[in-house]
Coordinates of N, CA and C in Angstrom, one line a residue:
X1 N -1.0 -6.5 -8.2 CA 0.1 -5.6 -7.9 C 0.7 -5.2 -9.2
X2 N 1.0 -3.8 -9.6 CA 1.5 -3.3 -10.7 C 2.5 -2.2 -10.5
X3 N 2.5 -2.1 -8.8 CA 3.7 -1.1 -8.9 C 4.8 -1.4 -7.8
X4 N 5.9 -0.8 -7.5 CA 6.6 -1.4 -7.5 C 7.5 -0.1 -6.7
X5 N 7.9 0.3 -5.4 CA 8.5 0.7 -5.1 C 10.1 0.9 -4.6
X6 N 11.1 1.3 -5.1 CA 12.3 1.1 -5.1 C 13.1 2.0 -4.1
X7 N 13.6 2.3 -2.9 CA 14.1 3.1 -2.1 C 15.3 3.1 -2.4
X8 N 16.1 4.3 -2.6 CA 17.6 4.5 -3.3 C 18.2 5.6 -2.3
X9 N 19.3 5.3 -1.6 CA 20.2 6.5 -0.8 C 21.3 7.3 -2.2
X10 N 20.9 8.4 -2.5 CA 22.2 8.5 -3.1 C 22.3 10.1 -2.7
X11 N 23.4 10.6 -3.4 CA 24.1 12.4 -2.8 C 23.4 13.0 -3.8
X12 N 22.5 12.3 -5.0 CA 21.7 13.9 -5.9 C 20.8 13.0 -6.5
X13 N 19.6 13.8 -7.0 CA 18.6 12.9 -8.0 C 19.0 12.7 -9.0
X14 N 18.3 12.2 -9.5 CA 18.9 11.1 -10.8 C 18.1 12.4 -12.0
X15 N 19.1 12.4 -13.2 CA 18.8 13.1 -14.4 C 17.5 12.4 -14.9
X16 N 16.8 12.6 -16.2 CA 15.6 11.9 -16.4 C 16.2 10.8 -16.8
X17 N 17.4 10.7 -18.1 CA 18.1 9.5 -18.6 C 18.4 8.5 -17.8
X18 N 18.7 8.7 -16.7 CA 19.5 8.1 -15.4 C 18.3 7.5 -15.2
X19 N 17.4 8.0 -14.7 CA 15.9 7.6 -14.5 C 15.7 6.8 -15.0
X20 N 15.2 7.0 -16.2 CA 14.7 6.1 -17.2 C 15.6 5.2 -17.2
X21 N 16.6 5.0 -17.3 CA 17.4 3.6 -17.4 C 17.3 3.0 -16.4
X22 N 17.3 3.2 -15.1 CA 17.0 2.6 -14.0 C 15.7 1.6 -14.2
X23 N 15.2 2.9 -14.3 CA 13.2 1.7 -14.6 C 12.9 0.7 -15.7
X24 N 14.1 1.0 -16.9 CA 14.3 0.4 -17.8 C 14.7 -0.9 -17.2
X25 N 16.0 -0.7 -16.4 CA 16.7 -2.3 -15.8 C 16.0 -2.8 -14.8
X26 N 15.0 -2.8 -13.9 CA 14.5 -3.2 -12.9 C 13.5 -3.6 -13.7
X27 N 13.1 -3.0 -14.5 CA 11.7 -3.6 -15.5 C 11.9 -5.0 -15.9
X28 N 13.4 -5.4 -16.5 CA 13.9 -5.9 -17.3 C 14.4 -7.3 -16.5
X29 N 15.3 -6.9 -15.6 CA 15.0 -7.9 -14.9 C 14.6 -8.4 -13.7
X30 N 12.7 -7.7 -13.6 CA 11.8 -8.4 -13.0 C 11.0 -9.5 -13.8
X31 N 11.2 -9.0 -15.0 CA 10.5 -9.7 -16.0 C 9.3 -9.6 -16.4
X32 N 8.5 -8.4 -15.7 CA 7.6 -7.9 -16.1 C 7.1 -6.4 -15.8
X33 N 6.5 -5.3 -16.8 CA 6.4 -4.0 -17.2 C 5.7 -3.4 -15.7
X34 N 6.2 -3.7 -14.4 CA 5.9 -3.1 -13.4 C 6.0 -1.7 -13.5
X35 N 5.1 -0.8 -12.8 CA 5.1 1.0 -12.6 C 6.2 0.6 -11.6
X36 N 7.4 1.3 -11.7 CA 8.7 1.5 -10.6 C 8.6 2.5 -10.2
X37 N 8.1 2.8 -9.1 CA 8.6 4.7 -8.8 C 10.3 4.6 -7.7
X38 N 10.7 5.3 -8.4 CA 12.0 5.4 -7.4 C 12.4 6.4 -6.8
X39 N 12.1 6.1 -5.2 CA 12.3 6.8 -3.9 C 13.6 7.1 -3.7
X40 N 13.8 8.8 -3.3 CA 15.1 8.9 -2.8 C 15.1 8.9 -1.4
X41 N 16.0 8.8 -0.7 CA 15.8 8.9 1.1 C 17.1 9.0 1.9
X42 N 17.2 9.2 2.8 CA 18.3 9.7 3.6 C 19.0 8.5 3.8
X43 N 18.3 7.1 4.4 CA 18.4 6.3 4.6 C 17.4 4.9 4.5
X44 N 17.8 3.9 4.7 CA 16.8 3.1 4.1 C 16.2 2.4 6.2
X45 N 15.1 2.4 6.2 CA 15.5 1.5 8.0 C 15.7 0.2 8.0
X46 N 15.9 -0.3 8.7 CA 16.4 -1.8 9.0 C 15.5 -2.7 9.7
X47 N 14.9 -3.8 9.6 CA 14.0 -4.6 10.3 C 14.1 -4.5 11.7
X48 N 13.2 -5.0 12.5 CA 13.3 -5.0 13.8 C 14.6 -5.9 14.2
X49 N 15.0 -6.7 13.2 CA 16.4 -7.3 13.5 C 17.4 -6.9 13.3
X50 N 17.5 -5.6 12.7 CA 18.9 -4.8 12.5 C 19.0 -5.4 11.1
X51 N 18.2 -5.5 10.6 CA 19.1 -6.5 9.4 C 18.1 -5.7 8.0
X52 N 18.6 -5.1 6.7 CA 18.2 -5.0 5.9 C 17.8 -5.8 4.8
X53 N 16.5 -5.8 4.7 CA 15.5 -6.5 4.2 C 15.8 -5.7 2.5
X54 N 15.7 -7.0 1.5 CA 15.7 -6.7 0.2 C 14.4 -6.3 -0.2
X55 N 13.7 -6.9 0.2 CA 12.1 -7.0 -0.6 C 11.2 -7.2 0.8
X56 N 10.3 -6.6 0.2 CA 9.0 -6.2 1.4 C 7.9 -6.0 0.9
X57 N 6.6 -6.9 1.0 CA 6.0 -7.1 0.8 C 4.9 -6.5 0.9
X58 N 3.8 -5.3 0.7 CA 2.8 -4.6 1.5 C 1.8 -4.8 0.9
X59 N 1.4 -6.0 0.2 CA -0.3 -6.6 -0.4 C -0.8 -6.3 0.7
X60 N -2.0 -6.0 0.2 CA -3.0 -6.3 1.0 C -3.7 -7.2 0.6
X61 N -4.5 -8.1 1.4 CA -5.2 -9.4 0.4 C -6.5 -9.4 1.3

């Protein structure tokens, strides 16, 4: 696994600086030089439990 998906709701895209600092701090403290791509989206959906899930897993193994 090298990359790393991040889903973000916000009202505008992020400048490239903005950008980059973001991938800079998620890099930083995951603790390792993961590819971050950061998703923008309307909304994020919610588990079949109503409940928003931090982390999600989609290995295949």
């Amino acid at each position: 696994m090298e990359e790393i998906e991040v889903l973000l709701v916000t009202e505008r895209d992020f400048l490239p600086h903005e950008r980059d600092r973001l991938v800079a701090l998620f890099q930083k403290n995951l603790g390792h030089p993961f590819r971050i791509v950061l998703t923008r989206c309307a909304d994020i959906p919610r588990s079949p439990r109503e409940k928003f899930e931090e982390f999600v897993s989609r290995v295949v193994t």
